[in-house]
Coordinates of C-alpha atoms in Angstrom, one line a residue:
M1 CA -37.1 7.2 -25.2
L2 CA -35.1 10.4 -24.5
G3 CA -34.1 10.8 -27.7
I4 CA -37.8 10.4 -29.0
L5 CA -39.1 12.8 -26.2
L6 CA -36.6 15.3 -26.8
G7 CA -37.5 15.2 -30.6
L8 CA -41.3 15.4 -29.7
I9 CA -40.1 18.6 -27.6
V10 CA -38.4 20.3 -30.6
I11 CA -41.0 19.7 -33.0
M12 CA -44.2 20.9 -30.5
V13 CA -41.5 24.2 -29.2
L14 CA -41.0 25.0 -32.9
A15 CA -44.6 24.5 -34.1
Y16 CA -45.6 26.5 -31.1
L17 CA -43.4 29.5 -32.2
G18 CA -45.1 29.6 -35.3
W19 CA -42.2 27.9 -37.6
S20 CA -43.2 25.6 -40.5
I21 CA -43.5 22.1 -39.4
I22 CA -42.0 21.7 -43.2
W23 CA -38.6 22.5 -42.1
V24 CA -39.0 21.6 -38.1
A25 CA -39.9 18.2 -38.6
P26 CA -36.4 17.5 -40.4
I27 CA -34.8 19.0 -37.4
A28 CA -36.7 16.7 -34.8
A29 CA -36.4 13.4 -36.5
G30 CA -32.5 14.5 -36.7
V31 CA -32.7 14.8 -33.0
V32 CA -34.6 11.4 -32.9
A33 CA -32.0 10.2 -35.3
L34 CA -28.5 11.5 -33.8
T35 CA -30.1 10.3 -30.2
G36 CA -30.9 7.1 -31.2
G37 CA -27.7 6.3 -32.4
L38 CA -28.8 6.6 -36.6
D39 CA -26.7 8.2 -39.2
L40 CA -28.0 11.4 -39.7
L41 CA -28.0 11.7 -43.4
S42 CA -28.9 8.4 -44.2
S43 CA -31.9 8.6 -41.3
Y44 CA -33.6 11.8 -43.5
T45 CA -33.1 10.1 -47.3
G46 CA -34.2 6.9 -46.1
P47 CA -37.2 6.4 -43.6
Y48 CA -37.8 10.3 -43.7
M49 CA -38.2 10.4 -47.3
S50 CA -40.2 7.0 -47.5
G51 CA -42.6 8.3 -44.8
F52 CA -43.0 11.7 -46.4
V53 CA -43.1 10.3 -50.2
G54 CA -45.5 7.3 -49.2
F55 CA -48.1 9.6 -47.4
A56 CA -47.6 12.1 -50.2
K57 CA -48.1 9.3 -52.8
D58 CA -51.3 7.9 -50.9
W59 CA -53.0 11.4 -50.5
F60 CA -52.4 13.9 -52.5
P61 CA -55.3 13.5 -55.0
V62 CA -57.6 13.3 -51.8
F63 CA -55.9 16.9 -50.5
M64 CA -56.2 18.5 -53.9
L65 CA -59.6 17.3 -55.2
G66 CA -60.8 18.5 -51.8
A67 CA -59.0 21.8 -51.6
I68 CA -60.5 22.1 -55.6
F69 CA -64.2 21.4 -54.0
G70 CA -63.5 23.8 -51.3
K71 CA -62.5 26.5 -53.6
L72 CA -65.1 26.2 -55.9
M73 CA -68.1 26.0 -53.5
E74 CA -66.7 29.4 -52.2
S75 CA -66.0 31.4 -55.6
T76 CA -69.7 30.5 -56.9
K77 CA -71.2 31.3 -53.2
M78 CA -72.6 28.0 -53.3
A79 CA -71.1 27.5 -49.6
N80 CA -72.6 30.9 -48.7
S81 CA -76.1 29.8 -50.1
V82 CA -76.2 26.9 -48.0
A83 CA -75.0 29.2 -44.8
I84 CA -77.2 31.7 -45.2
M85 CA -80.5 29.1 -45.7
I86 CA -79.7 27.1 -42.1
S87 CA -79.5 30.4 -40.5
K88 CA -82.6 31.7 -41.7
I89 CA -84.4 28.2 -40.8
V90 CA -82.7 28.5 -37.7
G91 CA -83.7 32.0 -37.2
K92 CA -81.7 35.2 -35.8
K93 CA -82.8 34.6 -32.2
Q94 CA -80.7 31.2 -32.5
A95 CA -77.1 33.0 -33.8
I96 CA -74.8 30.8 -32.2
L97 CA -76.8 27.3 -33.3
G98 CA -77.5 28.7 -36.6
I99 CA -73.6 29.7 -37.1
W100 CA -72.2 26.1 -35.5
L101 CA -74.9 24.5 -37.7
A102 CA -73.8 26.0 -41.0
A103 CA -70.7 25.1 -40.3
A104 CA -71.1 21.8 -39.6
I105 CA -73.1 21.0 -42.6
L106 CA -70.6 22.4 -44.9
T107 CA -67.6 20.4 -43.4
Y108 CA -69.7 17.6 -43.3
G109 CA -70.5 18.3 -47.6
G110 CA -66.3 18.3 -47.5
V111 CA -65.9 21.9 -47.7
S112 CA -62.1 22.3 -46.1
L113 CA -62.0 23.8 -42.6
F114 CA -60.6 27.0 -43.9
V115 CA -63.2 27.6 -46.6
V116 CA -65.6 27.5 -43.9
V117 CA -64.2 30.1 -41.6
F118 CA -64.2 32.6 -44.7
T119 CA -67.3 31.7 -45.3
V120 CA -69.3 31.5 -42.6
Y121 CA -67.8 34.4 -40.7
P122 CA -69.7 37.7 -42.8
L123 CA -72.8 35.5 -41.8
A124 CA -71.8 35.4 -38.1
L125 CA -71.1 38.7 -38.2
S126 CA -74.6 39.7 -39.6
L127 CA -76.3 37.3 -37.3
F128 CA -74.4 38.0 -34.0
R129 CA -75.0 41.7 -34.8
E130 CA -78.8 41.5 -34.9
A131 CA -78.7 39.1 -32.1
N132 CA -76.6 41.9 -29.8
I133 CA -74.5 38.6 -29.2
P134 CA -70.6 39.5 -28.0
R135 CA -68.6 39.2 -31.0
R136 CA -66.0 37.2 -29.5
L137 CA -68.0 34.0 -29.3
I138 CA -68.0 33.9 -33.0
P139 CA -64.7 31.9 -33.3
G140 CA -66.2 29.5 -30.6
A141 CA -69.4 28.8 -32.7
I142 CA -67.4 28.4 -36.0
A143 CA -64.8 26.1 -34.4
L144 CA -67.9 24.2 -32.6
G145 CA -69.1 23.4 -36.5
A146 CA -66.0 23.1 -38.1
F147 CA -63.2 21.8 -36.2
T148 CA -64.9 19.1 -34.0
F149 CA -67.7 16.3 -34.3
T150 CA -68.2 16.8 -38.2
M151 CA -64.1 16.6 -39.0
V152 CA -63.4 13.2 -36.8
A153 CA -66.6 11.8 -35.4
L154 CA -70.1 11.9 -37.6
P155 CA -69.8 8.5 -39.6
G156 CA -69.2 9.4 -43.6
T157 CA -67.5 12.9 -43.5
P158 CA -65.0 13.0 -45.9
Q159 CA -62.9 15.1 -44.0
I160 CA -59.5 13.5 -43.9
Q161 CA -59.2 12.9 -40.4
N162 CA -61.7 10.5 -41.0
L163 CA -60.2 9.0 -43.8
I164 CA -56.4 8.3 -42.6
P165 CA -57.5 5.3 -40.6
M166 CA -58.6 3.6 -43.3
K167 CA -55.2 2.8 -44.9
Y168 CA -53.9 1.4 -41.6
F169 CA -57.1 -0.2 -39.9
H170 CA -58.5 -1.7 -43.6
T171 CA -62.0 -0.1 -42.7
T172 CA -64.7 2.2 -44.4
P173 CA -65.5 6.2 -43.7
T174 CA -68.5 5.4 -41.5
A175 CA -66.6 2.7 -39.3
A176 CA -68.0 2.1 -36.2
P177 CA -71.3 4.6 -36.7
L178 CA -72.6 4.2 -33.1
M179 CA -69.4 5.2 -31.3
G180 CA -69.1 8.2 -33.9
I181 CA -72.9 9.6 -33.3
I182 CA -72.8 9.0 -29.5
A183 CA -69.4 11.2 -29.6
A184 CA -70.8 13.7 -32.0
I185 CA -74.2 14.5 -30.3
I186 CA -71.5 15.2 -27.2
M187 CA -69.3 17.3 -28.8
A188 CA -72.6 19.3 -30.5
V189 CA -74.7 19.3 -27.6
G190 CA -72.3 20.0 -25.0
G191 CA -70.5 22.8 -27.1
H192 CA -74.0 24.3 -28.1
F193 CA -74.9 24.9 -24.2
Y194 CA -71.6 26.0 -23.4
L195 CA -71.7 28.8 -25.7
I196 CA -75.4 29.7 -24.3
Y197 CA -74.2 29.7 -21.0
R198 CA -71.3 31.9 -22.0
E199 CA -73.7 34.4 -23.8
R200 CA -75.4 34.8 -21.0
K201 CA -72.6 35.3 -18.9
L202 CA -71.0 37.7 -20.9
K203 CA -74.3 39.7 -21.6
K204 CA -75.1 39.9 -17.5
N205 CA -71.7 41.3 -17.1
G206 CA -72.7 44.1 -19.7
E207 CA -71.0 42.9 -23.2
N208 CA -73.0 43.5 -26.1
F209 CA -72.2 42.9 -29.9
D210 CA -69.1 45.4 -30.6
E211 CA -68.6 46.4 -34.4
P212 CA -64.7 45.2 -35.5
Q213 CA -62.3 47.6 -36.2
R214 CA -61.8 46.3 -39.7
K215 CA -65.2 46.8 -41.8
I216 CA -65.9 43.7 -43.8
N217 CA -68.5 44.1 -46.4
D218 CA -71.1 41.3 -45.4
E219 CA -74.1 42.7 -47.7
N220 CA -72.6 40.7 -50.5
I221 CA -73.4 37.5 -48.6
I222 CA -77.1 38.1 -49.9
K223 CA -76.1 37.5 -53.5
T224 CA -75.6 33.8 -53.7
P225 CA -77.4 30.9 -56.3
N226 CA -80.4 28.8 -55.3
F227 CA -80.0 26.7 -51.8
I228 CA -81.2 23.5 -53.6
I229 CA -78.8 24.1 -56.2
S230 CA -75.8 25.0 -53.9
I231 CA -76.2 22.0 -51.4
L232 CA -76.7 19.5 -54.1
P233 CA -72.7 18.7 -54.4
L234 CA -72.3 18.5 -51.2
I235 CA -75.2 15.7 -50.6
A236 CA -73.4 14.5 -53.8
V237 CA -70.2 13.9 -52.4
V238 CA -71.4 12.4 -48.8
C239 CA -73.9 10.4 -50.8
A240 CA -71.5 8.9 -53.3
L241 CA -68.6 8.4 -50.6
N242 CA -71.4 6.4 -48.4
F243 CA -74.1 5.0 -50.1
A244 CA -72.8 4.4 -53.5
K245 CA -69.2 3.1 -51.8
I246 CA -67.5 5.5 -54.3
P247 CA -63.6 5.7 -53.4
I248 CA -63.0 9.5 -52.2
I249 CA -61.3 10.7 -55.1
P250 CA -64.2 9.9 -57.9
S251 CA -66.7 11.0 -55.1
L252 CA -65.1 14.8 -55.1
L253 CA -64.5 14.6 -58.6
L254 CA -68.3 14.3 -58.8
G255 CA -68.8 16.8 -56.9
I256 CA -66.4 19.0 -58.7
I257 CA -68.1 18.4 -61.7
L258 CA -72.0 19.0 -60.5
I259 CA -70.6 22.7 -59.4
I260 CA -69.3 22.9 -62.6
I261 CA -72.4 22.0 -64.6
L262 CA -74.8 23.7 -62.2
D263 CA -73.3 27.4 -62.2
F264 CA -71.7 27.0 -65.5
K265 CA -72.6 30.8 -66.0
N266 CA -70.2 31.3 -63.9
F267 CA -67.4 29.6 -66.0
K268 CA -64.9 32.7 -66.2
I269 CA -64.2 31.8 -62.3
F270 CA -63.3 28.2 -62.8
I271 CA -59.9 28.3 -63.9
S272 CA -58.7 30.6 -61.5
S273 CA -60.5 29.0 -58.7
I274 CA -59.2 25.9 -59.8
N275 CA -55.8 27.0 -59.7
E276 CA -55.9 28.6 -56.1
G277 CA -57.6 25.1 -54.9
A278 CA -54.7 23.1 -56.1
N279 CA -51.8 25.5 -55.3
S280 CA -53.4 26.0 -51.6
S281 CA -53.5 21.9 -51.2
L282 CA -49.7 21.9 -51.7
I283 CA -49.1 23.2 -48.5
A284 CA -51.4 21.2 -46.8
I285 CA -50.2 17.6 -47.8
I286 CA -46.8 18.8 -47.5
N287 CA -47.1 19.4 -43.9
T288 CA -48.5 16.4 -42.9
S289 CA -46.1 14.5 -45.0
A290 CA -43.4 16.0 -43.3
A291 CA -44.9 15.2 -39.8
V292 CA -45.4 11.4 -41.0
G293 CA -41.6 11.7 -42.2
F294 CA -41.2 12.3 -38.4
G295 CA -43.1 9.8 -37.3
S296 CA -41.0 7.2 -39.7
V297 CA -37.7 8.1 -38.1
I298 CA -39.2 7.3 -34.5
K299 CA -40.3 4.0 -35.8
I300 CA -36.7 2.7 -36.5
V301 CA -34.6 3.8 -33.5
P302 CA -34.0 1.3 -30.6
G303 CA -35.8 3.6 -28.0
F304 CA -39.0 3.1 -30.4
D305 CA -39.5 -0.6 -29.1
K306 CA -39.7 0.5 -25.4
L307 CA -42.0 3.4 -26.1
T308 CA -44.4 0.7 -27.8
H309 CA -43.6 -1.5 -24.8
F310 CA -44.8 1.1 -22.4
L311 CA -48.0 2.4 -24.7
M312 CA -49.4 -1.1 -25.2
N313 CA -49.0 -2.0 -20.9
I314 CA -50.9 1.3 -20.2
K315 CA -54.2 -0.7 -17.9
G316 CA -57.4 -1.2 -19.6
S317 CA -58.4 -0.9 -23.6
P318 CA -55.7 -0.8 -26.0
L319 CA -58.1 2.0 -26.9
I320 CA -56.6 4.1 -24.2
S321 CA -53.1 4.0 -25.3
E322 CA -54.2 4.7 -29.1
A323 CA -56.0 7.7 -28.0
I324 CA -53.4 8.8 -25.7
A325 CA -50.6 8.7 -28.3
I326 CA -52.5 10.4 -31.2
N327 CA -53.9 13.1 -28.8
I328 CA -50.2 13.6 -27.5
L329 CA -48.9 14.0 -31.1
A330 CA -51.5 16.2 -32.8
G331 CA -51.3 18.4 -29.8
A332 CA -47.0 18.7 -30.5
T333 CA -47.7 19.1 -34.1
G334 CA -50.7 21.4 -34.0
S335 CA -52.2 19.2 -36.2
A336 CA -54.9 16.6 -36.5
S337 CA -54.0 14.8 -39.3
G338 CA -50.0 15.5 -38.8
G339 CA -50.3 14.3 -35.2
M340 CA -52.6 11.3 -36.5
G341 CA -50.1 10.4 -39.4
I342 CA -47.3 10.4 -37.3
A343 CA -49.1 8.1 -34.7
L344 CA -50.6 5.4 -37.2
E345 CA -47.2 5.5 -39.2
A346 CA -45.3 4.5 -35.8
L347 CA -47.9 2.6 -33.9
G348 CA -50.7 1.8 -36.6
E349 CA -49.6 -1.7 -37.4
K350 CA -49.3 -2.5 -34.0
Y351 CA -52.7 -1.6 -33.2
Y352 CA -53.9 -3.3 -36.0
E353 CA -52.0 -6.8 -34.6
I354 CA -53.3 -6.6 -31.0
A355 CA -56.9 -6.2 -32.7
L356 CA -56.6 -9.7 -34.5
E357 CA -54.8 -11.3 -31.6
Q358 CA -57.6 -10.2 -29.3
N359 CA -60.6 -10.5 -31.3
L360 CA -61.6 -6.8 -30.9
N361 CA -63.1 -4.7 -33.9
L362 CA -60.8 -2.5 -36.0
E363 CA -63.7 -0.3 -36.9
L364 CA -63.6 0.7 -32.9
F365 CA -59.5 1.5 -33.7
A366 CA -60.4 3.2 -36.7
R367 CA -63.1 5.8 -34.8
V368 CA -60.9 5.8 -32.0
A369 CA -58.2 7.1 -34.2
S370 CA -60.3 10.3 -35.8
I371 CA -61.9 11.5 -32.5
S372 CA -58.4 11.5 -30.8
S373 CA -56.9 13.5 -33.8
G374 CA -59.3 16.1 -32.9
G375 CA -58.6 16.7 -29.5
L376 CA -55.3 18.7 -28.1
D377 CA -54.7 19.5 -31.8
V378 CA -56.3 22.7 -31.1
L379 CA -53.8 23.8 -28.9
P380 CA -53.0 27.8 -29.3
H381 CA -50.3 27.1 -32.1
N382 CA -52.8 25.0 -34.3
G383 CA -53.1 26.6 -37.7
A384 CA -56.7 26.8 -38.2
V385 CA -56.8 28.5 -34.6
L386 CA -54.5 31.2 -36.1
T387 CA -56.6 31.5 -39.1
L388 CA -60.0 31.5 -37.4
L389 CA -58.7 34.3 -35.1
A390 CA -57.2 36.4 -38.1
V391 CA -60.4 36.1 -40.1
T392 CA -62.4 37.2 -37.5
G393 CA -60.5 40.1 -36.0
M394 CA -60.1 38.1 -32.4
T395 CA -57.1 37.6 -30.0
H396 CA -56.6 34.4 -28.3
K397 CA -57.1 36.5 -24.9
K398 CA -60.6 37.2 -26.1
S399 CA -61.8 34.0 -27.9
Y400 CA -59.1 31.3 -27.4
L401 CA -60.9 30.2 -23.9
D402 CA -64.4 29.3 -26.2
I403 CA -62.5 27.7 -28.7
G404 CA -60.4 25.6 -26.3
I405 CA -63.7 24.2 -24.4
V406 CA -65.7 23.6 -27.4
G407 CA -62.1 22.0 -29.8
I408 CA -60.7 20.4 -26.6
I409 CA -62.2 20.3 -23.4
I410 CA -66.1 18.5 -24.6
P411 CA -63.9 16.0 -27.9
L412 CA -62.0 14.7 -24.9
I413 CA -65.0 14.2 -22.5
A414 CA -66.5 12.6 -25.7
L415 CA -63.6 10.6 -26.4
A416 CA -63.4 9.1 -23.0
F417 CA -67.1 8.4 -22.8
V418 CA -67.1 6.4 -25.9
I419 CA -64.0 4.6 -25.2
F420 CA -65.5 3.4 -21.5
L421 CA -68.5 2.3 -23.3
S422 CA -66.5 0.3 -25.7
Y423 CA -64.8 -1.3 -22.7
M424 CA -67.9 -2.2 -21.0
G425 CA -68.9 -4.1 -24.2
L426 CA -71.5 -1.6 -25.1
L427 CA -70.4 -0.9 -28.1

């Protein structure tokens, strides 16, 4: 038990310091192996690499096609077109709503979080300038739309955090739809009213829009393709996955092919965009695979049985222990998919057995796993948070409070509420 705890501390501290989990995870796994009385080399070449390779084998096509789809949406300006239209419909007086809604629609359509950040920021800058809203709220608004309910709660989202539990609980992307919708409403509504409250408070204190030191050309967001054409690939991916029940890989392929057909006049950019998307997917899949490998080592040390016993005997619903385990590990790794990968690789089979033994709905376990991955993962060392702050030119001191409230506090409240409803038999 102490060795597992020490390994978690190592991975959390080193990840917080900004060290890559690609080599931090094997070090932490080595700490767990040594303190658990296992041979260091055989633990690495055996269970660690088995977990690493197994996850990569199952999920690499999804990571790669998702990254290519997102990059094509970005390079063809289709993502910009969708974001601009949403903001126009909402109006400049509702700039905060327009930005998080645009980010949410892109994320729910399958565009990666990182692409959404780069796409929506220029638009946010323009809208916040017109509405005279303090620029420090832009990261919070983007985080609300991209890092929360569309990533983990809304049924049917093609984001990887919604898909990973399917492997362990044999469910679908729309698992526990009522639970997911309730959690999504709490996150969206709660986050929106918090950001409106912050806007009013900052303006009352004399803060207004401040121009960024690093100028960006936000005029080019006007030159975008037709909105209907632009949103079709997003709709196609979601409908193919959830209504036609087509697996995620052909669904993403359908979206990619649609982009190419609908914007064929820009065929010259397709090869470079596909190359860039494929290359970027490598880091994402290797990061998560490294974390899963760490979970595979935890599973074989003697102390794991005691850890399992402790988690499984937390009073109340077993969904509580699942939520705690995934949140802690997502926070430790600074990664929603990485933390969930570790937890489910180590404990997924146990929760599956509990669900069958106690005649509990497996869909609830899948949805709680997904929602739980989107809580403590948004700690200051999270990669998406660091990217968001870098792109927007903000600092942790100026904008992290808002990111933390909409990305951690409100999602945890939503998670606790839906678990309570399920415990009371209302879900």
